[in-house]
Coordinates of C-alpha atoms and ligand atoms in Angstrom, one line a residue:
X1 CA 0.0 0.0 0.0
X2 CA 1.1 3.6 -1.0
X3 CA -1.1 5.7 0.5
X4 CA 0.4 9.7 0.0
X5 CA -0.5 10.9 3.7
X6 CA -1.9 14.0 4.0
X7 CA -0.3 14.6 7.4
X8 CA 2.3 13.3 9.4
X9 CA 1.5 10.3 11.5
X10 CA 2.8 10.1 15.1
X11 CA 3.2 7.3 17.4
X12 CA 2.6 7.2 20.8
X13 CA 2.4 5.1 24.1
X14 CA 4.6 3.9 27.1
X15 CA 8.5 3.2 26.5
X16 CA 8.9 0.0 25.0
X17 CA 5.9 -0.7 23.3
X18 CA 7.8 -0.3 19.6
X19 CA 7.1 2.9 18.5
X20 CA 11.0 3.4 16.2
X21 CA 10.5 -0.3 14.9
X22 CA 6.8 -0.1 13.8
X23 CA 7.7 3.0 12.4
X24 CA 10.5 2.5 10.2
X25 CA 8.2 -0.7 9.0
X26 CA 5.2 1.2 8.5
X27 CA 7.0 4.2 6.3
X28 CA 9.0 1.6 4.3
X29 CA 5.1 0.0 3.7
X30 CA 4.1 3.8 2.9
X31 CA 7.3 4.5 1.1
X32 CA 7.4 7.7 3.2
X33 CA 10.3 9.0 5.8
X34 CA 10.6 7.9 9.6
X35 CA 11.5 10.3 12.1
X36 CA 12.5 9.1 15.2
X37 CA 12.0 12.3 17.7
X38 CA 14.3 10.7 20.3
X39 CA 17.1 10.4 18.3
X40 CA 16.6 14.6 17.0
X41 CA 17.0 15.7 20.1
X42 CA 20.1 14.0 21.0
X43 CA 21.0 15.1 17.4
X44 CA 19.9 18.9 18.3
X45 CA 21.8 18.5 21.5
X46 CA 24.6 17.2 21.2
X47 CA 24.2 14.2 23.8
X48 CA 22.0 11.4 25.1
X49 CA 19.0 11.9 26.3
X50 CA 20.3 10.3 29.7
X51 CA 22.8 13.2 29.7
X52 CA 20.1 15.4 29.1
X53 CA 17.7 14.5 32.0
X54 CA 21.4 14.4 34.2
X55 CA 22.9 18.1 33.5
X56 CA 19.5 19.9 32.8
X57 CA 16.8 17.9 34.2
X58 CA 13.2 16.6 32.7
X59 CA 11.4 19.8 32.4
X60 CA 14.5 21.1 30.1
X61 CA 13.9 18.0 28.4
X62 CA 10.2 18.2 28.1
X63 CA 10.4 21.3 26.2
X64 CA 13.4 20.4 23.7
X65 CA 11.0 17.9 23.1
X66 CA 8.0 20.5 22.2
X67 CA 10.2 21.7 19.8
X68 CA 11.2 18.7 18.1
X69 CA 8.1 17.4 17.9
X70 CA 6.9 20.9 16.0
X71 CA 9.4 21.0 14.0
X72 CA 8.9 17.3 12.7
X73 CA 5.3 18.1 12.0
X74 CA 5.8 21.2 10.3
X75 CA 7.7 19.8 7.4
X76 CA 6.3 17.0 4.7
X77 CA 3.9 14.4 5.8
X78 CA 5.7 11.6 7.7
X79 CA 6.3 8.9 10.5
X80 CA 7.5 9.8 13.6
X81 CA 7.5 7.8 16.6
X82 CA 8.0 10.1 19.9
X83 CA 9.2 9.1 23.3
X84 CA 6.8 8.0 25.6
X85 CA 6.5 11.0 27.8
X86 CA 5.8 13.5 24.9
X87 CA 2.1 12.9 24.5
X88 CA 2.0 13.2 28.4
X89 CA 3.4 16.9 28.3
X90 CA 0.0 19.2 27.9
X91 CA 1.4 21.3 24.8
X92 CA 3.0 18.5 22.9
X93 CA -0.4 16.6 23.4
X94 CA -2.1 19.6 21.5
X95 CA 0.1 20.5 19.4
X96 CA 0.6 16.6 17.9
X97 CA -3.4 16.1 18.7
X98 CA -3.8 19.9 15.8
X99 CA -1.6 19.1 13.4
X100 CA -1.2 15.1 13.0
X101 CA -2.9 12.2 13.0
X102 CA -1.9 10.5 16.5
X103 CA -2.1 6.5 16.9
X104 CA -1.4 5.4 20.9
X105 CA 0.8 2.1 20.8
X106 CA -0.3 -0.5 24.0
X107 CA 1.0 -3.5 25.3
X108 CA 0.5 -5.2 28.8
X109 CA 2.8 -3.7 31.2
X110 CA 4.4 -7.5 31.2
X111 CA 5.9 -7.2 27.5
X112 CA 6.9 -3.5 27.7
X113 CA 9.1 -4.4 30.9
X114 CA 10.5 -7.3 29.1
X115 CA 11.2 -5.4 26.4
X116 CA 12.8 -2.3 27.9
X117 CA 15.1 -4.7 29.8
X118 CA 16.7 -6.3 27.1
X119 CA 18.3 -2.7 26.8
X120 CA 17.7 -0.4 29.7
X121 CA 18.8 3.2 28.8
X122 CA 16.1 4.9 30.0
X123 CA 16.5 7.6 33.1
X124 CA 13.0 6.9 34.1
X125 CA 13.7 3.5 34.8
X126 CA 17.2 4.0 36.4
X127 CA 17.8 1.1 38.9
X128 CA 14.6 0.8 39.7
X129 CA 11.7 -2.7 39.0
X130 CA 10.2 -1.6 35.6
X131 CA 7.1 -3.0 36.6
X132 CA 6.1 -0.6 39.1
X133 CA 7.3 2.3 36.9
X134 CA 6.0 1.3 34.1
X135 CA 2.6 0.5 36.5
X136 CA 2.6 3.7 37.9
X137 CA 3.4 5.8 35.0
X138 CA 0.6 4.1 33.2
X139 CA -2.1 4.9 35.3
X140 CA -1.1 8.9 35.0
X141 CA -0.7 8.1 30.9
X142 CA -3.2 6.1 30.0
X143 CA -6.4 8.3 30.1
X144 CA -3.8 10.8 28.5
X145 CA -2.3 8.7 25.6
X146 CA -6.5 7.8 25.0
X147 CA -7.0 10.7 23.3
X148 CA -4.9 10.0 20.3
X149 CA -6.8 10.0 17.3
X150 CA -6.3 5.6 17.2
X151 CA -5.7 3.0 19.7
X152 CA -3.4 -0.2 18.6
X153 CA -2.4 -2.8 20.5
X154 CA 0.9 -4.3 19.8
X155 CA 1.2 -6.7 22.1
X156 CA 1.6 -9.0 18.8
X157 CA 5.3 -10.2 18.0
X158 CA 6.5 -9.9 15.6
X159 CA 5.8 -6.0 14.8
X160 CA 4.6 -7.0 11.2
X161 CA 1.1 -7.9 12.4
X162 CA 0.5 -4.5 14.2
X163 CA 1.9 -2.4 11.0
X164 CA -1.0 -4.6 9.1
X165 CA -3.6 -3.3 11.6
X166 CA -2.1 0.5 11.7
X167 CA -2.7 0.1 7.8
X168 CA -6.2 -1.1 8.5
X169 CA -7.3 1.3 10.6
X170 CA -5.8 4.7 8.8
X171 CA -7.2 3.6 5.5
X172 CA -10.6 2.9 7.3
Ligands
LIG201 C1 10.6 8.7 28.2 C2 10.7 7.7 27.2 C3 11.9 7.6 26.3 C4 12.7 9.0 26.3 C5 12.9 9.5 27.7 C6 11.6 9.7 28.5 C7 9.3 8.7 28.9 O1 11.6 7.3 25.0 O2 12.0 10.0 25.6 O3 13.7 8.5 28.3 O4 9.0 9.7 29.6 O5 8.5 7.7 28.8 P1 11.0 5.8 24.5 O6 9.5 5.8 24.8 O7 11.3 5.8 23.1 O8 11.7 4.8 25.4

């Protein structure tokens, strides 16, 4: 399917859940470019995203983020998965929620620690059970990453079936 979008497309949902590798699969089925927001800001500057929330803290971060994420948007029609506390922040939410077509990416709390173990990076998580973060942070997200414009489960492995049903559902 090669469906020109008409606006970008931007993932959503807790860490883990696969938003860069559902992404990069679901622009190569589009034939249209992946932006992976994460990445941009460490681009932008000039460090991880651990050093970030170190040296400058999370609010800092939040609104590099903002940025970003506007930027990304602004330009031609694409994918672009975001980290999983963008759609949490109140003007990233509004801005993505104006100006894209949002899908929220979910998965039992189960898989998304497993998956996030296998390589831990996150600052959120530092030495800490990933369970009861990712269980906590969840019930403050969740009615949050609900009002994207579609709700996907990707619980599925591998990520090929949930690309199928993101196809489904924005060609619906
Ligand atoms: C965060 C998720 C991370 C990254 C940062 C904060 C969060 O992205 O943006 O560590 O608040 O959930 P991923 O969702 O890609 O892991």
């Amino acid at each position: 399917m090669k469906t020109p979008l008409e606006r970008s497309v931007v993932l959503v949902g807790m860490m883990g859940v696969g938003k860069t590798s559902i992404g990069k699969r679901l622009a190569a089925r589009l034939g249209c470019e992946f932006v992976d927001a994460d990445e941009e800001i460490e681009t932008a500057a000039g460090m991880s995203i651990a050093e970030i929330f170190e040296k400058f803290g999370e609010a800092y971060f939040r609104d590099g983020e903002r940025r970003v994420v506007a930027r990304l948007i602004e330009g031609k029609p694409k994918i672009i998965a975001t980290g999983g506390g963008a759609f949490v922040n109140d003007a990233t939410r509004a801005l993505i929620r104006e100006r894209a077509l949002s899908i929220w990416l979910d998965a039992d709390i189960q898989i998304l620690a497993d998956r996030v173990s296998r390589r831990n990076n996150r600052p959120l998580l530092k030495g800490r059970d990933p369970v009861e973060v990712l269980t906590e942070l969840g019930r403050v997200r969740n009615p949050l990453y609900a009002e994207a414009n579609i709700h996907i489960r990707s619980d599925a492995s591998p990520h090929a079936r949930t690309v199928e049903n993101i196809l489904k559902a924005i060609s619906a």
